[in-house]
């Protein structure tokens, strides 16, 4: 038995015994491939097979191990990785200023976390502390799985075991202005609306034209607090720095994550107006975390923001995403059951049923391309490749998708 085969067996065994049996079962369905190292848009398994990584759940806008982010993290690691949480620390202050500078006024106050769900939790607490305790989310919305965030993640399979531990949010159909208006009521001064500008885990669902602008106006007119979840879409993923720019949304809090850590360190943030942040300003101890704003993560965030600007990744995302969407629509034109949706490098192929999507995902993996299924929409396979991908990467992806589609829809699999 080779060293890599022995290692792979141990990984599967330990996963089943100590992490999750269901996770191990899914790994077996995917061929028990064990990932080992990564660089840019490429990923290698322990047996040295090279894959194109178009997955990563949206975290790899800069690709894997971008040298400027890695260098910044290594430098910080050698200097001061974890702060006292008692004294002032320069990296977190620098990161907060850099992030706030990239958002419209008056979004100027920042709370840092590690995961997207932590940013959602912070936003929910900001809203409640300001009297906006009535939560309104959208069907198929996804905002995380910790208890406060889970109240807004509209998937019964995730919510049902824990319903007694949280007050469920009101859920309205995504894109339905009238339903949102009815849920708000004439006086919504006690309400907090949480929306994604494109529903990522919901299956790359794009809102109707002007939906977000009208939703924003309704919240302003009736006194509701508006949270826009840009964890998946923000920082250039959709071809704009912030997808909510498309409708000139006037948000009280914007959630940021995924790409913020540069694909190296987990970093998230809730960026708020002074009014929404007021309770946190009065007493910073109202919501704290030991590793919130840790210098190591802040070094990654600062470097990531600089790379996004310097390498024009927003424009590259728009350009590459536009080509991919055009080509994917050509590849699926004769397959009436497949719908291509997307903005920039957030792309979904909707197969209409989970079984077909699963077969396509496996066929794609056979061609050494990694993609993701959508957690709130099992018929949708999602691509979130890096904005740093090369022409060769794009060609590889399109060739693999074309071949995988032909296999999936071959005579024996219709």
Coordinates of C-alpha atoms in Angstrom, one line a residue:
X1 CA 0.0 0.0 0.0
X2 CA 1.4 3.4 -0.9
X3 CA 1.9 6.1 1.7
X4 CA -0.9 8.3 0.1
X5 CA -3.3 5.4 0.1
X6 CA -2.6 4.6 3.7
X7 CA -3.1 8.3 4.6
X8 CA -6.3 8.5 2.7
X9 CA -7.7 5.5 4.5
X10 CA -6.8 7.0 7.9
X11 CA -8.5 10.3 6.9
X12 CA -11.7 8.5 6.0
X13 CA -11.6 6.4 9.2
X14 CA -11.0 9.4 11.5
X15 CA -13.7 11.4 9.7
X16 CA -16.2 8.6 10.3
X17 CA -15.2 8.0 13.9
X18 CA -14.6 11.5 15.2
X19 CA -16.1 14.1 12.9
X20 CA -19.3 12.9 11.2
X21 CA -20.6 9.6 9.7
X22 CA -22.7 11.5 7.1
X23 CA -19.6 13.6 6.1
X24 CA -17.7 10.3 5.6
X25 CA -20.6 8.9 3.5
X26 CA -20.6 11.9 1.2
X27 CA -16.8 11.6 0.9
X28 CA -17.2 8.0 -0.2
X29 CA -19.7 9.0 -2.8
X30 CA -17.2 11.5 -4.2
X31 CA -14.5 8.8 -4.4
X32 CA -12.7 9.4 -1.1
X33 CA -10.5 12.1 -2.7
X34 CA -8.3 13.8 0.0
X35 CA -7.1 17.3 -0.8
X36 CA -3.5 18.0 0.0
X37 CA -2.4 21.4 -1.3
X38 CA -3.5 24.3 -3.4
X39 CA -2.3 27.3 -5.4
X40 CA -4.2 29.8 -7.4
X41 CA -7.2 28.1 -9.0
X42 CA -5.5 24.6 -8.7
X43 CA -5.9 22.0 -6.1
X44 CA -3.9 18.7 -5.6
X45 CA -5.0 15.5 -3.9
X46 CA -2.8 13.3 -1.8
X47 CA -2.1 11.1 -4.8
X48 CA -0.9 14.2 -6.7
X49 CA -3.9 14.5 -9.0
X50 CA -4.5 18.2 -10.1
X51 CA -8.0 19.7 -10.0
X52 CA -9.4 23.0 -11.0
X53 CA -11.1 24.5 -7.9
X54 CA -14.3 26.3 -8.9
X55 CA -15.8 25.7 -5.4
X56 CA -14.7 26.7 -1.9
X57 CA -18.1 28.2 -1.2
X58 CA -17.1 31.6 -2.5
X59 CA -14.0 32.1 -0.3
X60 CA -11.3 32.0 -3.0
X61 CA -11.9 35.2 -5.0
X62 CA -8.1 35.8 -4.9
X63 CA -7.4 32.1 -5.5
X64 CA -5.5 29.9 -3.0
X65 CA -2.4 31.1 -1.2
X66 CA -2.2 34.5 -2.9
X67 CA 1.5 35.5 -2.2
X68 CA 0.7 39.0 -0.9
X69 CA -1.8 37.7 1.6
X70 CA 0.4 34.8 2.6
X71 CA 3.4 37.1 3.1
X72 CA 1.3 39.5 5.2
X73 CA 0.1 36.7 7.4
X74 CA 3.6 35.2 7.8
X75 CA 5.0 38.6 8.8
X76 CA 2.2 39.1 11.3
X77 CA 2.7 35.6 12.7
X78 CA 6.3 36.4 13.3
X79 CA 5.4 39.6 15.1
X80 CA 2.2 39.5 17.0
X81 CA -0.6 36.9 16.0
X82 CA -3.0 37.3 18.9
X83 CA -3.7 40.4 20.8
X84 CA -4.3 41.0 24.6
X85 CA -7.9 42.3 23.9
X86 CA -7.0 44.9 26.6
X87 CA -4.7 47.3 24.8
X88 CA -5.2 49.1 21.5
X89 CA -3.9 47.1 18.5
X90 CA -3.0 48.7 15.2
X91 CA -3.9 45.9 12.7
X92 CA -7.6 45.7 13.7
X93 CA -7.9 49.5 13.5
X94 CA -6.2 49.6 10.1
X95 CA -8.5 46.8 8.8
X96 CA -11.7 48.5 10.1
X97 CA -10.7 51.8 8.4
X98 CA -9.8 50.0 5.2
X99 CA -13.1 48.1 5.0
X100 CA -15.2 51.1 6.0
X101 CA -13.5 53.2 3.3
X102 CA -14.8 50.8 0.7
X103 CA -18.4 51.1 1.8
X104 CA -20.8 54.1 1.2
X105 CA -21.4 56.6 4.1
X106 CA -22.7 56.4 6.7
X107 CA -21.5 52.7 7.0
X108 CA -18.5 53.4 9.2
X109 CA -18.6 51.1 12.3
X110 CA -17.1 47.6 12.1
X111 CA -17.4 44.4 14.1
X112 CA -15.1 41.6 13.0
X113 CA -15.8 37.9 13.3
X114 CA -14.4 34.8 11.7
X115 CA -17.4 33.2 9.9
X116 CA -20.3 34.7 8.1
X117 CA -22.7 33.4 10.7
X118 CA -20.8 35.4 13.3
X119 CA -21.4 38.6 11.3
X120 CA -25.1 37.8 11.1
X121 CA -25.2 37.2 14.8
X122 CA -23.6 40.6 15.5
X123 CA -26.1 42.3 13.1
X124 CA -29.1 40.6 14.8
X125 CA -27.8 41.8 18.2
X126 CA -27.3 45.3 16.9
X127 CA -30.8 45.3 15.5
X128 CA -32.4 44.0 18.7
X129 CA -30.4 46.5 20.8
X130 CA -31.9 49.3 18.7
X131 CA -35.4 48.0 19.2
X132 CA -35.7 46.1 15.9
X133 CA -36.5 42.6 17.4
X134 CA -39.0 41.5 14.7
X135 CA -36.9 39.7 12.1
X136 CA -38.0 39.4 8.5
X137 CA -36.1 37.1 6.1
X138 CA -36.6 35.7 2.7
X139 CA -37.5 32.2 1.5
X140 CA -34.4 30.1 0.6
X141 CA -32.3 32.8 2.3
X142 CA -29.1 31.6 3.9
X143 CA -27.3 33.6 6.6
X144 CA -25.6 30.9 8.7
X145 CA -26.4 28.1 11.2
X146 CA -25.7 29.5 14.7
X147 CA -29.0 30.1 16.5
X148 CA -29.7 33.7 15.8
X149 CA -28.6 33.4 12.2
X150 CA -30.5 30.1 11.9
X151 CA -33.8 31.9 12.6
X152 CA -33.2 33.7 9.2
X153 CA -31.9 30.7 7.2
X154 CA -35.1 29.5 5.6
X155 CA -34.5 25.7 5.5
X156 CA -36.7 23.6 7.7
X157 CA -34.2 20.7 7.7
X158 CA -31.7 22.9 9.5
X159 CA -34.2 24.7 11.7
X160 CA -36.5 22.0 12.9
X161 CA -34.3 20.4 15.6
X162 CA -33.7 23.7 17.2
X163 CA -37.1 25.6 16.9
X164 CA -37.6 25.7 20.7
X165 CA -34.4 27.5 21.2
X166 CA -35.1 30.6 19.0
X167 CA -38.0 32.7 17.9
X168 CA -38.4 32.0 14.2
X169 CA -38.2 35.0 11.9
X170 CA -41.1 35.8 9.5
X171 CA -40.2 34.5 6.0
X172 CA -41.5 36.2 2.9
X173 CA -41.0 35.1 -0.8
X174 CA -37.7 36.5 -2.2
X175 CA -38.5 39.2 -4.8
X176 CA -42.1 39.7 -3.7
X177 CA -42.4 43.4 -2.8
X178 CA -46.1 43.1 -1.8
X179 CA -45.3 40.2 0.6
X180 CA -42.5 42.3 2.2
X181 CA -44.8 45.3 2.5
X182 CA -47.5 43.2 4.2
X183 CA -44.9 41.7 6.6
X184 CA -43.6 45.1 7.5
X185 CA -47.0 46.7 8.2
X186 CA -47.6 50.4 8.4
X187 CA -45.3 50.8 11.4
X188 CA -42.1 48.7 11.1
X189 CA -40.0 50.5 13.7
X190 CA -39.7 47.2 15.5
X191 CA -38.6 45.3 12.4
X192 CA -35.3 44.2 11.0
X193 CA -35.2 43.0 7.3
X194 CA -32.3 40.7 6.2
X195 CA -31.8 40.1 2.5
X196 CA -29.2 38.9 0.1
X197 CA -28.7 40.9 -3.1
X198 CA -28.3 37.5 -4.9
X199 CA -29.3 34.3 -3.0
X200 CA -26.1 32.2 -3.2
X201 CA -27.0 29.0 -1.2
X202 CA -30.6 29.5 -2.4
X203 CA -29.4 28.5 -5.8
X204 CA -28.0 31.7 -7.3
X205 CA -31.4 33.4 -7.4
X206 CA -31.3 36.9 -8.9
X207 CA -33.9 39.3 -7.6
X208 CA -36.4 41.0 -9.9
X209 CA -35.3 44.3 -11.3
X210 CA -35.5 47.1 -8.7
X211 CA -36.6 44.7 -6.0
X212 CA -33.8 45.7 -3.6
X213 CA -34.3 49.4 -4.3
X214 CA -38.0 49.2 -3.5
X215 CA -37.3 47.0 -0.4
X216 CA -34.8 49.6 0.8
X217 CA -37.3 52.4 0.3
X218 CA -40.0 50.5 2.2
X219 CA -37.7 50.0 5.1
X220 CA -36.9 53.7 5.2
X221 CA -40.5 54.8 4.9
X222 CA -41.7 52.5 7.7
X223 CA -38.8 52.7 10.1
X224 CA -37.4 49.2 9.6
X225 CA -33.7 48.4 9.9
X226 CA -32.2 46.9 6.7
X227 CA -29.4 44.3 6.8
X228 CA -27.8 43.4 3.4
X229 CA -25.9 40.1 3.5
X230 CA -23.0 40.5 1.1
X231 CA -21.0 37.6 2.6
X232 CA -21.1 35.7 -0.7
X233 CA -21.6 38.5 -3.2
X234 CA -19.4 41.3 -1.8
X235 CA -15.8 42.4 -2.6
X236 CA -16.2 41.9 -6.3
X237 CA -17.6 38.3 -6.6
X238 CA -20.5 39.5 -8.8
X239 CA -18.5 42.0 -10.9
X240 CA -19.3 45.0 -8.6
X241 CA -17.5 45.8 -5.4
X242 CA -20.9 45.3 -3.6
X243 CA -23.8 43.7 -5.5
X244 CA -26.2 46.0 -3.6
X245 CA -24.7 48.9 -5.6
X246 CA -26.7 47.8 -8.6
X247 CA -29.9 49.0 -6.9
X248 CA -28.4 51.8 -4.8
X249 CA -29.5 50.1 -1.6
X250 CA -29.5 52.2 1.6
X251 CA -28.5 49.6 4.2
X252 CA -28.1 50.1 7.9
X253 CA -25.8 47.1 8.2
X254 CA -23.8 45.2 5.5
X255 CA -22.4 41.7 6.2
X256 CA -19.0 40.8 4.7
X257 CA -17.1 37.6 4.7
X258 CA -15.9 34.8 2.4
X259 CA -13.3 36.7 0.4
X260 CA -12.4 39.1 3.2
X261 CA -9.7 36.8 4.5
X262 CA -8.1 36.4 1.1
X263 CA -8.6 32.7 1.1
X264 CA -6.0 32.3 3.8
X265 CA -7.6 33.3 7.2
X266 CA -11.3 33.2 8.1
X267 CA -12.5 36.8 8.5
X268 CA -16.0 38.3 8.5
X269 CA -17.5 41.6 9.5
X270 CA -20.7 43.5 10.1
X271 CA -20.3 47.1 9.0
X272 CA -23.0 49.4 10.4
X273 CA -24.2 53.0 10.5
X274 CA -23.5 54.8 13.8
X275 CA -27.2 54.6 14.6
X276 CA -27.4 50.8 14.2
X277 CA -24.1 50.4 16.1
X278 CA -25.0 52.7 19.0
X279 CA -25.3 50.0 21.7
X280 CA -21.9 48.6 20.7
X281 CA -20.5 52.1 20.9
X282 CA -21.9 52.7 24.3
X283 CA -20.6 49.4 25.7
X284 CA -18.1 47.4 23.5
X285 CA -18.6 44.5 26.0
X286 CA -22.1 43.9 24.8
X287 CA -20.8 41.6 22.1
X288 CA -17.3 40.3 22.2
X289 CA -15.3 37.3 21.0
X290 CA -11.8 36.3 22.1
X291 CA -10.5 36.2 18.5
X292 CA -12.6 39.0 17.0
X293 CA -10.2 41.2 15.2
X294 CA -7.2 39.0 15.9
X295 CA -4.0 40.6 14.3
X296 CA -3.4 37.5 12.1
X297 CA -6.8 37.7 10.4
X298 CA -6.6 41.5 10.2
X299 CA -3.3 41.2 8.3
X300 CA -5.0 38.9 5.8
X301 CA -8.0 41.3 5.4
X302 CA -5.8 44.3 4.8
X303 CA -3.7 42.5 2.2
X304 CA -6.8 41.0 0.5
X305 CA -8.4 44.5 0.2
X306 CA -5.2 45.8 -1.4
X307 CA -5.0 42.9 -3.8
X308 CA -8.6 43.3 -4.9
X309 CA -7.9 47.0 -5.7
X310 CA -4.4 46.6 -7.2
X311 CA -5.2 43.6 -9.4
X312 CA -8.6 45.0 -10.5
X313 CA -10.3 41.8 -9.4
X314 CA -13.8 43.4 -9.5
X315 CA -13.4 44.2 -13.2
X316 CA -11.8 40.8 -13.9
X317 CA -14.7 39.1 -12.1
X318 CA -17.1 40.9 -14.4
X319 CA -15.2 40.2 -17.5
X320 CA -14.4 36.5 -16.8
X321 CA -17.9 35.9 -15.4
X322 CA -19.5 37.4 -18.5
X323 CA -17.6 35.1 -20.7
X324 CA -18.4 32.0 -18.6
X325 CA -22.1 32.8 -18.5
X326 CA -22.3 33.3 -22.2
X327 CA -20.4 30.1 -22.9
X328 CA -22.4 28.1 -20.4
X329 CA -25.7 29.3 -21.9
X330 CA -24.4 28.0 -25.3
X331 CA -23.5 24.7 -23.8
X332 CA -26.9 24.2 -22.2
X333 CA -29.0 25.7 -25.0
X334 CA -30.2 22.3 -26.2
X335 CA -31.0 21.1 -22.7
X336 CA -34.3 22.7 -21.9
X337 CA -34.2 21.4 -18.3
X338 CA -31.0 23.3 -17.4
X339 CA -31.1 27.0 -16.5
X340 CA -27.9 29.1 -16.2
X341 CA -28.1 31.9 -13.7
X342 CA -25.4 34.2 -12.3
X343 CA -23.6 37.5 -11.9
X344 CA -19.9 37.8 -12.3
X345 CA -18.2 34.7 -10.8
X346 CA -21.2 33.6 -8.8
X347 CA -22.8 31.1 -11.3
X348 CA -25.5 28.4 -10.9
X349 CA -26.6 25.6 -13.1
X350 CA -30.2 24.6 -12.1
X351 CA -30.9 21.0 -13.2
X352 CA -34.5 20.9 -11.9
X353 CA -33.9 17.9 -9.7
X354 CA -31.2 16.9 -7.1
X355 CA -30.4 13.5 -8.8
X356 CA -29.4 15.1 -12.1
X357 CA -27.4 17.8 -10.3
X358 CA -25.6 15.0 -8.3
X359 CA -24.7 13.1 -11.5
X360 CA -23.4 16.2 -13.1
X361 CA -21.3 17.1 -10.0
X362 CA -19.7 13.6 -10.1
X363 CA -19.1 13.8 -13.8
X364 CA -17.4 17.1 -13.3
X365 CA -15.2 15.7 -10.6
X366 CA -14.2 12.9 -12.9
X367 CA -12.9 15.7 -15.2
X368 CA -11.0 17.1 -12.2
X369 CA -13.2 20.2 -11.7
X370 CA -14.5 20.9 -8.2
X371 CA -17.8 22.8 -7.8
X372 CA -20.4 23.0 -5.0
X373 CA -24.0 22.0 -4.5
X374 CA -26.3 24.7 -3.1
X375 CA -27.3 24.1 0.5
X376 CA -30.8 25.5 0.2
X377 CA -31.3 24.3 -3.4
X378 CA -30.1 20.8 -4.1
X379 CA -30.9 20.9 -7.8
X380 CA -28.4 23.7 -8.3
X381 CA -24.6 23.2 -8.9
X382 CA -22.7 26.4 -8.1
X383 CA -19.4 27.7 -9.5
X384 CA -17.4 30.3 -7.6
X385 CA -14.0 30.3 -9.3
X386 CA -11.3 32.8 -8.5
X387 CA -11.1 36.1 -10.3
X388 CA -7.4 35.3 -10.8
X389 CA -8.1 32.3 -13.0
X390 CA -6.2 32.2 -16.2
X391 CA -7.4 31.7 -19.8
X392 CA -6.3 28.1 -19.5
X393 CA -8.4 27.7 -16.3
X394 CA -11.4 29.1 -18.1
X395 CA -10.9 26.7 -21.1
X396 CA -10.5 23.7 -18.7
X397 CA -13.7 24.6 -16.9
X398 CA -15.8 25.0 -20.0
X399 CA -14.4 21.8 -21.6
X400 CA -15.1 19.9 -18.4
X401 CA -18.7 21.3 -18.1
X402 CA -19.4 20.4 -21.7
X403 CA -18.2 16.9 -21.4
X404 CA -19.9 16.4 -18.0
X405 CA -23.2 17.7 -19.4
X406 CA -23.0 15.2 -22.3
X407 CA -22.4 12.3 -19.9
X408 CA -25.2 13.5 -17.5
X409 CA -27.7 13.7 -20.3
X410 CA -26.6 10.6 -22.2
X411 CA -29.2 8.2 -23.3
X412 CA -28.8 6.0 -20.2
X413 CA -29.2 8.9 -17.8
X414 CA -32.2 10.8 -19.1

